[in-house]
Amino acid sequence: MLADHAADPLTRDLLAFIEAAPTPYHAVAEVGARLEQAGFRRLSERDAWSLAPAERGFVVRGGGSIAAFRLGKKSPADAGFVIVGAHTDSPNLRLKPNAELTASGYEQLAVEVYGGVLLSTWLDRDLGLAGRVVLADGSTRLLKLPGSFCRVPNLAIHLNRDVNSGGLTLNAQTQMLPVAALVHDGGGLELRERLAAALGEGVDARAIQGSDLCLFDTQPPALGGARGELIFSARLDNLASCHAALSALLAAGDADATRVVVLYDHEEVGSETAIGAGSPFLEALLLRLLACYPATSDGFARAIAGSLMVSADMAHAVHPNYPDKHDKQHRPLLGKGPVLKVNANQRYATDGPSAARFRAACAHAGVEPQTFVARNDMGCGSTIGPIAAAGLGLRTVDVGNPMLSMPSCR
Ligand SMILES: [Zn+2]
C-alpha cells in the first residue's frame, strides 16, 4: 500500500525549508521571513521593547541564532515559559580566508572542517557555496553561488587497492580540498568577484570586507524509498527540529504560558560562543519578556521554577546493518515516534519528571515516544539541553526524531 507522503503539506514544507537553508545564516533568514509573514514583530536587541500580553515577536543574534516568542496571557512568573530549543548549524566544510590555491593543474579551495564532519560523505558530491559577506558599508548580505561550484574527488580504487578492506582514512588538511576548476592562463578563480556578482546590483568585489562561507550538498531534499516514506536530505540534524519547533509556534494559539522557540548556532562546536547555547542569549530574552508584565523581585526565579525546555535534536535510529551498536532495550526505529534521550551522566538533560512531562505531551498528541540510551561501552553525543539546563536552572527534556547516517553530507 502506497501512502501519499508527498501530499502531506508539512512534509513538503520541511523539504522546502531545508533547501532554503544551506547555511545557519540562511536558516535564520528563512525562519525570520516565515515569522514576519505570520505577523511576528522583528525586534532588535539594541532597542527598548514595549510589548503587551499575547504579542508575538522574534530577535536574531549574530546572524546564526534566532529566538521567537508568543507572550502568554499571564505573567511568566505565574505561568512559566514553555521553550523549545534546537540548533541551526550542521557539520560542514568552510572556506578559509585565503581560500584560492592551485595544484596539479586544478584550482582548489582551502577548507576548514566545522564540527564533527563524517568526511567520507563529502566525497564525490556536487557541492555548492553559500554563506554571508559583510560589505564596507557594514551591511551583511546572504548569498549562494549558482550551480555546483566544486567537488572533493575520491581517489580511484586502482590507486587505493585496500580501501574496501582497510577502510578509508582521510587527512582533513591535505585530502579534503575541493576541486573548483582547471587552471587557465591569465586568471585564477576570482572568488571575490564571483561573490560580488552573486550579490548583483553592481556590488564592487573590493567592498567585501568579511565572509563566512560554507560548502553544501546541492542535491535538493527528496522523498525516497519504495513507498516514498523516507526523507533523503542534507542537514536533517538539526533543521528538521528547527522546522518542527517553528511549525509548532506558528500553529500555537493564545495560552497562559509564554511560548519560546530558540534556535542556536554553534551547537556542533560546543555552544560556548556569544550566540550559542552557552551564551546569555536566552536568559536575556526571558528577562526582557518577563519585564513586559508587572514586576516583582522574585519574578524570574518563580518563572524559571515553573518552566520547561524541550531540547529538540535528532536521535540515532538503529542501523539494520549494525544493530549491535545500540543498547538492545533502547533502539529507536524510524517511523515509530519521537525519541526521549536519556543519559545518567547528563550528556542529555532528561530526568524522570521532564520525561513524564514529555510523555504527557505525546499522549495529548496521540503519539507514543521511544527511548534512546547509548551502550555503556560506547560514547554518547550531547545537545544544547544540558548546557541550557545548567545555565538557567531550567527543567529540560532531550528529545529528537530518529534518523540514520548522522551527520552525513546527505
Ligand atoms: Zn544535532
mmCIF file of C-alpha atoms and ligand atoms in Angstrom:
data_model
loop_
_atom_site.group_PDB
_atom_site.id
_atom_site.type_symbol
_atom_site.label_atom_id
_atom_site.label_comp_id
_atom_site.label_asym_id
_atom_site.label_seq_id
_atom_site.Cartn_x
_atom_site.Cartn_y
_atom_site.Cartn_z
ATOM 1 C CA MET A 1 0.000 0.000 0.000
ATOM 2 C CA LEU A 2 1.456 3.341 -1.077
ATOM 3 C CA ALA A 3 0.999 6.087 1.480
ATOM 4 C CA ASP A 4 0.864 9.513 -0.119
ATOM 5 C CA HIS A 5 3.624 11.177 1.871
ATOM 6 C CA ALA A 6 4.308 13.565 -0.989
ATOM 7 C CA ALA A 7 0.895 15.104 -0.454
ATOM 8 C CA ASP A 8 1.494 15.811 3.235
ATOM 9 C CA PRO A 9 1.866 19.609 3.385
ATOM 10 C CA LEU A 10 4.084 19.565 6.490
ATOM 11 C CA THR A 11 6.479 17.097 4.862
ATOM 12 C CA ARG A 12 6.667 19.124 1.658
ATOM 13 C CA ASP A 13 7.209 22.231 3.749
ATOM 14 C CA LEU A 14 10.077 20.550 5.615
ATOM 15 C CA LEU A 15 11.822 19.734 2.324
ATOM 16 C CA ALA A 16 11.397 23.325 1.110
ATOM 17 C CA PHE A 17 12.675 24.657 4.441
ATOM 18 C CA ILE A 18 15.851 22.572 4.304
ATOM 19 C CA GLU A 19 16.503 23.534 0.683
ATOM 20 C CA ALA A 20 16.168 27.225 1.606
ATOM 21 C CA ALA A 21 18.731 26.822 4.391
ATOM 22 C CA PRO A 22 22.155 25.724 3.077
ATOM 23 C CA THR A 23 23.857 27.593 5.972
ATOM 24 C CA PRO A 24 22.858 28.663 9.513
ATOM 25 C CA TYR A 25 22.519 32.252 8.240
ATOM 26 C CA HIS A 26 20.066 31.167 5.567
ATOM 27 C CA ALA A 27 18.182 29.087 8.148
ATOM 28 C CA VAL A 28 17.780 32.132 10.398
ATOM 29 C CA ALA A 29 16.705 34.288 7.444
ATOM 30 C CA GLU A 30 14.128 31.698 6.402
ATOM 31 C CA VAL A 31 12.758 31.354 9.947
ATOM 32 C CA GLY A 32 12.612 35.160 10.273
ATOM 33 C CA ALA A 33 10.787 35.547 6.953
ATOM 34 C CA ARG A 34 8.220 32.922 7.925
ATOM 35 C CA LEU A 35 7.693 34.554 11.325
ATOM 36 C CA GLU A 36 7.229 38.013 9.780
ATOM 37 C CA GLN A 37 4.781 36.609 7.271
ATOM 38 C CA ALA A 38 2.770 35.222 10.191
ATOM 39 C CA GLY A 39 2.711 38.598 11.923
ATOM 40 C CA PHE A 40 5.617 38.244 14.381
ATOM 41 C CA ARG A 41 7.471 41.534 15.018
ATOM 42 C CA ARG A 42 11.188 41.690 14.241
ATOM 43 C CA LEU A 43 12.910 43.193 17.292
ATOM 44 C CA SER A 44 16.479 44.344 17.819
ATOM 45 C CA GLU A 45 18.418 43.585 20.983
ATOM 46 C CA ARG A 46 19.699 47.185 20.738
ATOM 47 C CA ASP A 47 16.220 48.731 21.092
ATOM 48 C CA ALA A 48 13.937 49.214 24.082
ATOM 49 C CA TRP A 49 10.957 46.852 23.857
ATOM 50 C CA SER A 50 7.431 47.538 24.940
ATOM 51 C CA LEU A 51 5.220 44.520 24.397
ATOM 52 C CA ALA A 52 1.714 43.658 25.533
ATOM 53 C CA PRO A 53 0.492 40.229 26.687
ATOM 54 C CA ALA A 54 -0.228 37.838 23.769
ATOM 55 C CA GLU A 55 2.114 39.769 21.465
ATOM 56 C CA ARG A 56 4.459 37.859 19.157
ATOM 57 C CA GLY A 57 7.995 38.720 18.118
ATOM 58 C CA PHE A 58 11.479 37.488 17.409
ATOM 59 C CA VAL A 59 15.089 38.544 17.710
ATOM 60 C CA VAL A 60 18.235 37.483 15.829
ATOM 61 C CA ARG A 61 21.700 37.332 17.338
ATOM 62 C CA GLY A 62 24.872 37.167 15.276
ATOM 63 C CA GLY A 63 23.024 36.094 12.133
ATOM 64 C CA GLY A 64 23.105 32.403 13.129
ATOM 65 C CA SER A 65 20.821 32.289 16.182
ATOM 66 C CA ILE A 66 17.189 33.318 16.431
ATOM 67 C CA ALA A 67 14.580 33.289 19.193
ATOM 68 C CA ALA A 68 10.840 33.763 18.695
ATOM 69 C CA PHE A 69 8.104 34.078 21.282
ATOM 70 C CA ARG A 70 4.412 34.357 21.859
ATOM 71 C CA LEU A 71 3.709 36.117 25.166
ATOM 72 C CA GLY A 72 1.264 34.390 27.490
ATOM 73 C CA LYS A 73 -1.964 35.794 28.881
ATOM 74 C CA LYS A 74 -0.420 35.510 32.349
ATOM 75 C CA SER A 75 2.984 36.641 33.574
ATOM 76 C CA PRO A 76 5.723 34.005 33.218
ATOM 77 C CA ALA A 77 6.168 34.419 36.978
ATOM 78 C CA ASP A 78 2.779 32.729 37.338
ATOM 79 C CA ALA A 79 2.508 30.572 34.198
ATOM 80 C CA GLY A 80 6.170 29.916 33.297
ATOM 81 C CA PHE A 81 7.916 29.668 29.950
ATOM 82 C CA VAL A 82 7.464 26.710 27.617
ATOM 83 C CA ILE A 83 10.589 26.613 25.463
ATOM 84 C CA VAL A 84 11.713 24.524 22.509
ATOM 85 C CA GLY A 85 15.415 24.744 21.661
ATOM 86 C CA ALA A 86 17.233 23.400 18.596
ATOM 87 C CA HIS A 87 20.272 24.296 16.506
ATOM 88 C CA THR A 88 20.700 25.866 13.070
ATOM 89 C CA ASP A 89 24.213 24.617 12.260
ATOM 90 C CA SER A 90 25.403 21.322 10.792
ATOM 91 C CA PRO A 91 28.924 19.954 10.432
ATOM 92 C CA ASN A 92 30.336 21.077 7.093
ATOM 93 C CA LEU A 93 33.370 22.319 5.184
ATOM 94 C CA ARG A 94 34.028 26.060 5.322
ATOM 95 C CA LEU A 95 36.294 28.257 3.245
ATOM 96 C CA LYS A 96 39.463 29.549 4.838
ATOM 97 C CA PRO A 97 40.050 33.304 4.371
ATOM 98 C CA ASN A 98 42.773 32.835 1.732
ATOM 99 C CA ALA A 99 40.934 30.027 0.016
ATOM 100 C CA GLU A 100 42.263 30.080 -3.530
ATOM 101 C CA LEU A 101 45.122 27.759 -4.411
ATOM 102 C CA THR A 102 46.345 25.833 -7.427
ATOM 103 C CA ALA A 103 47.811 22.328 -7.579
ATOM 104 C CA SER A 104 48.461 19.842 -10.402
ATOM 105 C CA GLY A 105 46.547 21.915 -12.917
ATOM 106 C CA TYR A 106 43.487 22.470 -10.722
ATOM 107 C CA GLU A 107 42.023 25.496 -8.994
ATOM 108 C CA GLN A 108 41.227 24.293 -5.490
ATOM 109 C CA LEU A 109 39.742 25.709 -2.310
ATOM 110 C CA ALA A 110 41.350 25.687 1.130
ATOM 111 C CA VAL A 111 38.692 24.495 3.570
ATOM 112 C CA GLU A 112 38.380 24.130 7.321
ATOM 113 C CA VAL A 113 36.348 21.367 8.947
ATOM 114 C CA TYR A 114 33.450 22.746 11.018
ATOM 115 C CA GLY A 115 32.239 20.390 13.751
ATOM 116 C CA GLY A 116 32.250 16.593 13.662
ATOM 117 C CA VAL A 117 32.173 16.040 9.901
ATOM 118 C CA LEU A 118 31.736 12.488 8.550
ATOM 119 C CA LEU A 119 34.432 13.275 5.989
ATOM 120 C CA SER A 120 33.893 10.409 3.541
ATOM 121 C CA THR A 121 30.300 11.522 2.878
ATOM 122 C CA TRP A 122 31.579 14.787 1.372
ATOM 123 C CA LEU A 123 33.474 12.946 -1.390
ATOM 124 C CA ASP A 124 32.067 12.854 -4.919
ATOM 125 C CA ARG A 125 29.086 15.032 -4.123
ATOM 126 C CA ASP A 126 28.054 18.122 -6.069
ATOM 127 C CA LEU A 127 28.919 20.937 -3.668
ATOM 128 C CA GLY A 128 27.618 24.472 -3.718
ATOM 129 C CA LEU A 129 28.995 27.532 -1.949
ATOM 130 C CA ALA A 130 26.799 29.741 0.231
ATOM 131 C CA GLY A 131 27.051 31.964 3.252
ATOM 132 C CA ARG A 132 27.251 35.630 4.108
ATOM 133 C CA VAL A 133 29.508 38.539 3.305
ATOM 134 C CA VAL A 134 29.896 41.843 5.112
ATOM 135 C CA LEU A 135 30.337 44.909 2.903
ATOM 136 C CA ALA A 136 32.332 48.079 3.555
ATOM 137 C CA ASP A 137 29.143 49.943 4.484
ATOM 138 C CA GLY A 138 28.633 47.470 7.352
ATOM 139 C CA SER A 139 25.706 45.643 5.732
ATOM 140 C CA THR A 140 25.539 41.848 5.821
ATOM 141 C CA ARG A 141 24.305 40.033 2.735
ATOM 142 C CA LEU A 142 23.447 36.374 2.225
ATOM 143 C CA LEU A 143 24.457 34.693 -0.992
ATOM 144 C CA LYS A 144 24.523 31.392 -2.812
ATOM 145 C CA LEU A 145 26.695 30.892 -5.885
ATOM 146 C CA PRO A 146 24.833 29.377 -8.837
ATOM 147 C CA GLY A 147 25.156 25.664 -9.602
ATOM 148 C CA SER A 148 27.544 23.069 -8.236
ATOM 149 C CA PHE A 149 30.695 25.050 -7.565
ATOM 150 C CA CYS A 150 33.101 22.292 -6.613
ATOM 151 C CA ARG A 151 33.655 18.665 -5.670
ATOM 152 C CA VAL A 152 36.027 16.688 -3.441
ATOM 153 C CA PRO A 153 37.032 13.779 -5.705
ATOM 154 C CA ASN A 154 37.574 10.287 -4.341
ATOM 155 C CA LEU A 155 40.821 8.562 -5.201
ATOM 156 C CA ALA A 156 40.236 5.883 -7.847
ATOM 157 C CA ILE A 157 40.113 2.343 -6.445
ATOM 158 C CA HIS A 158 43.004 1.333 -8.748
ATOM 159 C CA LEU A 159 45.186 3.807 -6.838
ATOM 160 C CA ASN A 160 43.862 2.741 -3.432
ATOM 161 C CA ARG A 161 43.549 -1.050 -3.691
ATOM 162 C CA ASP A 162 42.953 -1.780 0.006
ATOM 163 C CA VAL A 163 40.242 0.793 0.560
ATOM 164 C CA ASN A 164 37.334 -1.665 0.822
ATOM 165 C CA SER A 165 39.078 -3.991 3.252
ATOM 166 C CA GLY A 166 41.256 -1.497 5.119
ATOM 167 C CA GLY A 167 38.789 1.361 5.329
ATOM 168 C CA LEU A 168 39.013 4.910 4.059
ATOM 169 C CA THR A 169 41.069 7.286 6.163
ATOM 170 C CA LEU A 170 41.177 10.941 5.171
ATOM 171 C CA ASN A 171 43.562 13.707 6.181
ATOM 172 C CA ALA A 172 41.407 16.815 6.632
ATOM 173 C CA GLN A 173 44.264 19.169 5.739
ATOM 174 C CA THR A 174 45.550 17.512 2.576
ATOM 175 C CA GLN A 175 42.846 15.169 1.219
ATOM 176 C CA MET A 176 39.610 17.173 1.548
ATOM 177 C CA LEU A 177 40.474 20.086 -0.753
ATOM 178 C CA PRO A 178 37.689 20.577 -3.313
ATOM 179 C CA VAL A 179 38.400 21.000 -6.995
ATOM 180 C CA ALA A 180 36.645 24.051 -8.421
ATOM 181 C CA ALA A 181 38.160 24.493 -11.897
ATOM 182 C CA LEU A 182 41.043 23.745 -14.227
ATOM 183 C CA VAL A 183 43.917 26.209 -14.259
ATOM 184 C CA HIS A 184 43.817 28.549 -17.230
ATOM 185 C CA ASP A 185 46.348 31.132 -18.302
ATOM 186 C CA GLY A 186 45.678 34.651 -17.133
ATOM 187 C CA GLY A 187 43.329 34.368 -14.201
ATOM 188 C CA GLY A 188 42.529 32.423 -11.079
ATOM 189 C CA LEU A 189 39.153 31.578 -9.560
ATOM 190 C CA GLU A 190 38.441 35.240 -8.763
ATOM 191 C CA LEU A 191 36.295 34.185 -5.863
ATOM 192 C CA ARG A 192 35.605 37.681 -4.555
ATOM 193 C CA GLU A 193 34.416 38.771 -7.984
ATOM 194 C CA ARG A 194 32.122 35.744 -8.137
ATOM 195 C CA LEU A 195 30.724 36.543 -4.697
ATOM 196 C CA ALA A 196 30.130 40.168 -5.735
ATOM 197 C CA ALA A 197 28.425 39.024 -8.942
ATOM 198 C CA ALA A 198 26.151 36.721 -6.923
ATOM 199 C CA LEU A 199 25.055 39.740 -4.871
ATOM 200 C CA GLY A 200 24.071 41.568 -8.064
ATOM 201 C CA GLU A 201 23.285 45.294 -8.263
ATOM 202 C CA GLY A 202 26.814 46.155 -9.310
ATOM 203 C CA VAL A 203 28.426 45.373 -5.939
ATOM 204 C CA ASP A 204 32.172 46.027 -6.141
ATOM 205 C CA ALA A 205 34.260 42.994 -5.166
ATOM 206 C CA ARG A 206 36.560 45.302 -3.181
ATOM 207 C CA ALA A 207 33.606 46.198 -0.925
ATOM 208 C CA ILE A 208 33.582 42.675 0.545
ATOM 209 C CA GLN A 209 35.354 43.029 3.886
ATOM 210 C CA GLY A 210 34.400 39.834 5.664
ATOM 211 C CA SER A 211 32.797 36.496 4.897
ATOM 212 C CA ASP A 212 31.565 33.200 6.367
ATOM 213 C CA LEU A 213 31.222 30.724 3.529
ATOM 214 C CA CYS A 214 30.122 27.081 3.671
ATOM 215 C CA LEU A 215 30.046 24.220 1.201
ATOM 216 C CA PHE A 216 26.769 22.334 0.952
ATOM 217 C CA ASP A 217 25.199 19.429 -0.951
ATOM 218 C CA THR A 218 23.347 20.871 -3.949
ATOM 219 C CA GLN A 219 21.029 17.882 -4.418
ATOM 220 C CA PRO A 220 17.592 19.008 -3.228
ATOM 221 C CA PRO A 221 15.907 17.134 -0.358
ATOM 222 C CA ALA A 222 13.555 14.438 -1.646
ATOM 223 C CA LEU A 223 11.157 11.727 -0.582
ATOM 224 C CA GLY A 224 12.506 8.288 -1.448
ATOM 225 C CA GLY A 225 12.176 4.576 -0.828
ATOM 226 C CA ALA A 226 9.704 2.133 -2.365
ATOM 227 C CA ARG A 227 6.764 3.782 -0.575
ATOM 228 C CA GLY A 228 8.070 7.354 -0.602
ATOM 229 C CA GLU A 229 8.202 7.341 3.195
ATOM 230 C CA LEU A 230 11.916 8.077 3.619
ATOM 231 C CA ILE A 231 13.415 11.556 3.564
ATOM 232 C CA PHE A 232 16.744 11.788 1.741
ATOM 233 C CA SER A 233 18.338 15.094 2.625
ATOM 234 C CA ALA A 234 21.293 17.035 3.965
ATOM 235 C CA ARG A 235 21.174 18.886 7.313
ATOM 236 C CA LEU A 236 18.241 16.961 8.844
ATOM 237 C CA ASP A 237 20.333 17.350 12.028
ATOM 238 C CA ASN A 238 19.073 19.748 13.029
ATOM 239 C CA LEU A 239 16.940 21.676 10.552
ATOM 240 C CA ALA A 240 14.211 19.052 10.987
ATOM 241 C CA SER A 241 13.897 20.075 14.657
ATOM 242 C CA CYS A 242 14.087 23.799 13.768
ATOM 243 C CA HIS A 243 11.230 23.258 11.317
ATOM 244 C CA ALA A 244 9.162 21.310 13.842
ATOM 245 C CA ALA A 245 9.680 23.956 16.544
ATOM 246 C CA LEU A 246 8.821 26.792 14.164
ATOM 247 C CA SER A 247 5.748 24.972 12.829
ATOM 248 C CA ALA A 248 4.524 24.379 16.374
ATOM 249 C CA LEU A 249 4.956 28.029 17.378
ATOM 250 C CA LEU A 250 3.190 29.261 14.233
ATOM 251 C CA ALA A 251 0.282 26.896 14.921
ATOM 252 C CA ALA A 252 0.041 27.785 18.625
ATOM 253 C CA GLY A 253 -2.903 29.807 19.861
ATOM 254 C CA ASP A 254 -3.172 32.013 22.942
ATOM 255 C CA ALA A 255 -2.313 30.387 26.268
ATOM 256 C CA ASP A 256 -1.424 31.356 29.818
ATOM 257 C CA ALA A 257 2.255 30.376 29.439
ATOM 258 C CA THR A 258 4.731 32.288 27.297
ATOM 259 C CA ARG A 259 5.976 30.083 24.435
ATOM 260 C CA VAL A 260 9.550 30.500 23.184
ATOM 261 C CA VAL A 261 11.499 28.867 20.356
ATOM 262 C CA VAL A 262 15.269 29.369 20.425
ATOM 263 C CA LEU A 263 17.417 28.116 17.546
ATOM 264 C CA TYR A 264 21.142 28.316 18.239
ATOM 265 C CA ASP A 265 24.196 28.405 16.034
ATOM 266 C CA HIS A 266 27.453 26.715 17.103
ATOM 267 C CA GLU A 267 25.989 23.546 18.668
ATOM 268 C CA GLU A 268 28.308 21.437 16.527
ATOM 269 C CA VAL A 269 31.368 23.152 18.011
ATOM 270 C CA GLY A 270 30.371 23.056 21.683
ATOM 271 C CA SER A 271 27.966 26.019 22.061
ATOM 272 C CA GLU A 272 30.367 28.149 24.150
ATOM 273 C CA THR A 273 30.174 31.255 21.951
ATOM 274 C CA ALA A 274 28.493 34.672 22.078
ATOM 275 C CA ILE A 275 25.438 33.324 20.245
ATOM 276 C CA GLY A 276 25.496 29.624 21.197
ATOM 277 C CA ALA A 277 23.528 27.780 23.862
ATOM 278 C CA GLY A 278 26.298 28.610 26.368
ATOM 279 C CA SER A 279 25.673 32.353 25.864
ATOM 280 C CA PRO A 280 23.224 34.584 27.788
ATOM 281 C CA PHE A 281 21.036 34.945 24.647
ATOM 282 C CA LEU A 282 18.069 33.017 26.047
ATOM 283 C CA GLU A 283 18.378 34.412 29.574
ATOM 284 C CA ALA A 284 18.465 37.994 28.272
ATOM 285 C CA LEU A 285 15.348 37.318 26.192
ATOM 286 C CA LEU A 286 13.418 35.691 29.039
ATOM 287 C CA LEU A 287 14.253 38.605 31.373
ATOM 288 C CA ARG A 288 13.005 41.108 28.801
ATOM 289 C CA LEU A 289 9.818 39.126 28.192
ATOM 290 C CA LEU A 290 9.187 38.959 31.937
ATOM 291 C CA ALA A 291 9.671 42.753 32.104
ATOM 292 C CA CYS A 292 6.597 43.152 29.872
ATOM 293 C CA TYR A 293 4.474 42.176 32.901
ATOM 294 C CA PRO A 294 4.090 43.865 36.313
ATOM 295 C CA ALA A 295 7.387 43.322 38.121
ATOM 296 C CA THR A 296 8.118 41.503 41.368
ATOM 297 C CA SER A 297 11.629 40.934 42.725
ATOM 298 C CA ASP A 298 11.186 37.164 42.732
ATOM 299 C CA GLY A 299 9.511 37.019 39.325
ATOM 300 C CA PHE A 300 12.385 35.490 37.335
ATOM 301 C CA ALA A 301 13.165 32.814 39.899
ATOM 302 C CA ARG A 302 9.482 31.865 40.001
ATOM 303 C CA ALA A 303 9.254 31.875 36.201
ATOM 304 C CA ILE A 304 12.261 29.575 35.788
ATOM 305 C CA ALA A 305 10.992 27.228 38.501
ATOM 306 C CA GLY A 306 7.717 26.901 36.593
ATOM 307 C CA SER A 307 9.223 26.433 33.123
ATOM 308 C CA LEU A 308 10.124 23.535 30.844
ATOM 309 C CA MET A 309 12.586 23.397 27.982
ATOM 310 C CA VAL A 310 12.329 20.805 25.234
ATOM 311 C CA SER A 311 15.789 20.379 23.717
ATOM 312 C CA ALA A 312 14.989 19.032 20.252
ATOM 313 C CA ASP A 313 17.771 17.399 18.253
ATOM 314 C CA MET A 314 17.935 14.331 16.076
ATOM 315 C CA ALA A 315 18.388 10.833 17.512
ATOM 316 C CA HIS A 316 20.225 7.725 16.296
ATOM 317 C CA ALA A 317 17.838 5.218 14.755
ATOM 318 C CA VAL A 318 19.041 1.613 14.917
ATOM 319 C CA HIS A 319 21.001 0.785 11.751
ATOM 320 C CA PRO A 320 19.864 -2.552 10.235
ATOM 321 C CA ASN A 321 23.448 -3.434 9.261
ATOM 322 C CA TYR A 322 24.874 -2.527 12.670
ATOM 323 C CA PRO A 323 22.168 -3.445 15.215
ATOM 324 C CA ASP A 324 24.797 -4.174 17.887
ATOM 325 C CA LYS A 325 25.759 -0.512 18.037
ATOM 326 C CA HIS A 326 22.610 0.092 20.094
ATOM 327 C CA ASP A 327 21.564 -0.999 23.567
ATOM 328 C CA LYS A 328 19.081 -3.831 22.947
ATOM 329 C CA GLN A 329 16.391 -2.239 25.102
ATOM 330 C CA HIS A 330 16.715 1.249 23.645
ATOM 331 C CA ARG A 331 16.809 1.062 19.867
ATOM 332 C CA PRO A 332 14.753 3.818 18.233
ATOM 333 C CA LEU A 333 13.033 2.847 14.975
ATOM 334 C CA LEU A 334 12.206 5.147 12.081
ATOM 335 C CA GLY A 335 8.539 5.980 11.869
ATOM 336 C CA LYS A 336 7.760 4.788 15.402
ATOM 337 C CA GLY A 337 7.554 8.074 17.238
ATOM 338 C CA PRO A 338 9.763 10.745 18.804
ATOM 339 C CA VAL A 339 12.679 9.669 20.972
ATOM 340 C CA LEU A 340 13.320 10.520 24.613
ATOM 341 C CA LYS A 341 17.103 10.681 25.051
ATOM 342 C CA VAL A 342 18.368 9.554 28.421
ATOM 343 C CA ASN A 343 21.888 9.542 29.875
ATOM 344 C CA ALA A 344 22.547 9.072 33.589
ATOM 345 C CA ASN A 345 25.774 11.051 33.241
ATOM 346 C CA GLN A 346 23.748 14.034 31.994
ATOM 347 C CA ARG A 347 25.031 14.201 28.433
ATOM 348 C CA TYR A 348 21.273 14.535 27.902
ATOM 349 C CA ALA A 349 19.280 16.658 30.351
ATOM 350 C CA THR A 350 16.245 14.341 30.557
ATOM 351 C CA ASP A 351 15.184 13.246 34.037
ATOM 352 C CA GLY A 352 12.157 11.379 35.362
ATOM 353 C CA PRO A 353 9.924 14.440 35.815
ATOM 354 C CA SER A 354 10.840 16.018 32.465
ATOM 355 C CA ALA A 355 10.352 12.658 30.710
ATOM 356 C CA ALA A 356 6.914 12.408 32.296
ATOM 357 C CA ARG A 357 6.012 15.894 31.027
ATOM 358 C CA PHE A 358 7.061 14.891 27.514
ATOM 359 C CA ARG A 359 5.148 11.589 27.671
ATOM 360 C CA ALA A 360 2.047 13.535 28.677
ATOM 361 C CA ALA A 361 2.506 15.877 25.705
ATOM 362 C CA CYS A 362 2.942 12.847 23.412
ATOM 363 C CA ALA A 363 -0.250 11.284 24.776
ATOM 364 C CA HIS A 364 -2.057 14.563 24.142
ATOM 365 C CA ALA A 365 -0.815 14.493 20.516
ATOM 366 C CA GLY A 366 -1.698 10.796 20.110
ATOM 367 C CA VAL A 367 1.869 9.551 19.583
ATOM 368 C CA GLU A 368 3.943 7.043 21.512
ATOM 369 C CA PRO A 369 7.536 8.059 22.339
ATOM 370 C CA GLN A 370 10.549 5.731 22.145
ATOM 371 C CA THR A 371 13.683 5.941 24.285
ATOM 372 C CA PHE A 372 17.378 6.035 23.466
ATOM 373 C CA VAL A 373 20.202 5.225 25.866
ATOM 374 C CA ALA A 374 23.710 4.727 24.486
ATOM 375 C CA ARG A 375 25.582 1.481 25.172
ATOM 376 C CA ASN A 376 27.714 1.682 28.330
ATOM 377 C CA ASP A 377 30.801 0.724 26.340
ATOM 378 C CA MET A 378 30.327 3.482 23.764
ATOM 379 C CA GLY A 379 30.481 7.260 23.925
ATOM 380 C CA CYS A 380 27.373 9.347 23.893
ATOM 381 C CA GLY A 381 26.732 12.571 21.956
ATOM 382 C CA SER A 382 25.320 15.631 23.625
ATOM 383 C CA THR A 383 22.970 18.509 22.805
ATOM 384 C CA ILE A 384 22.138 22.063 23.839
ATOM 385 C CA GLY A 385 19.929 20.547 26.569
ATOM 386 C CA PRO A 386 22.446 20.121 29.414
ATOM 387 C CA ILE A 387 24.074 23.489 28.588
ATOM 388 C CA ALA A 388 20.797 25.415 28.688
ATOM 389 C CA ALA A 389 19.691 23.471 31.771
ATOM 390 C CA ALA A 390 22.899 24.312 33.638
ATOM 391 C CA GLY A 391 22.955 27.962 32.579
ATOM 392 C CA LEU A 392 19.427 28.812 33.681
ATOM 393 C CA GLY A 393 18.467 26.030 36.049
ATOM 394 C CA LEU A 394 15.711 25.086 33.622
ATOM 395 C CA ARG A 395 13.989 21.708 33.810
ATOM 396 C CA THR A 396 14.861 20.229 30.428
ATOM 397 C CA VAL A 397 13.971 17.153 28.402
ATOM 398 C CA ASP A 398 16.135 15.980 25.496
ATOM 399 C CA VAL A 399 14.135 14.572 22.613
ATOM 400 C CA GLY A 400 14.501 14.051 18.880
ATOM 401 C CA ASN A 401 13.373 12.279 15.770
ATOM 402 C CA PRO A 402 15.302 9.155 14.786
ATOM 403 C CA MET A 403 17.494 9.234 11.676
ATOM 404 C CA LEU A 404 20.337 7.310 10.047
ATOM 405 C CA SER A 405 23.755 8.468 8.782
ATOM 406 C CA MET A 406 24.142 11.377 11.198
ATOM 407 C CA PRO A 407 25.676 13.799 10.208
ATOM 408 C CA SER A 408 26.198 12.768 6.609
ATOM 409 C CA CYS A 409 26.660 15.369 3.878
ATOM 410 C CA ARG A 410 23.339 13.865 2.700
HETATM 411 ZN ZN ZN B 1 22.242 17.977 16.374
#
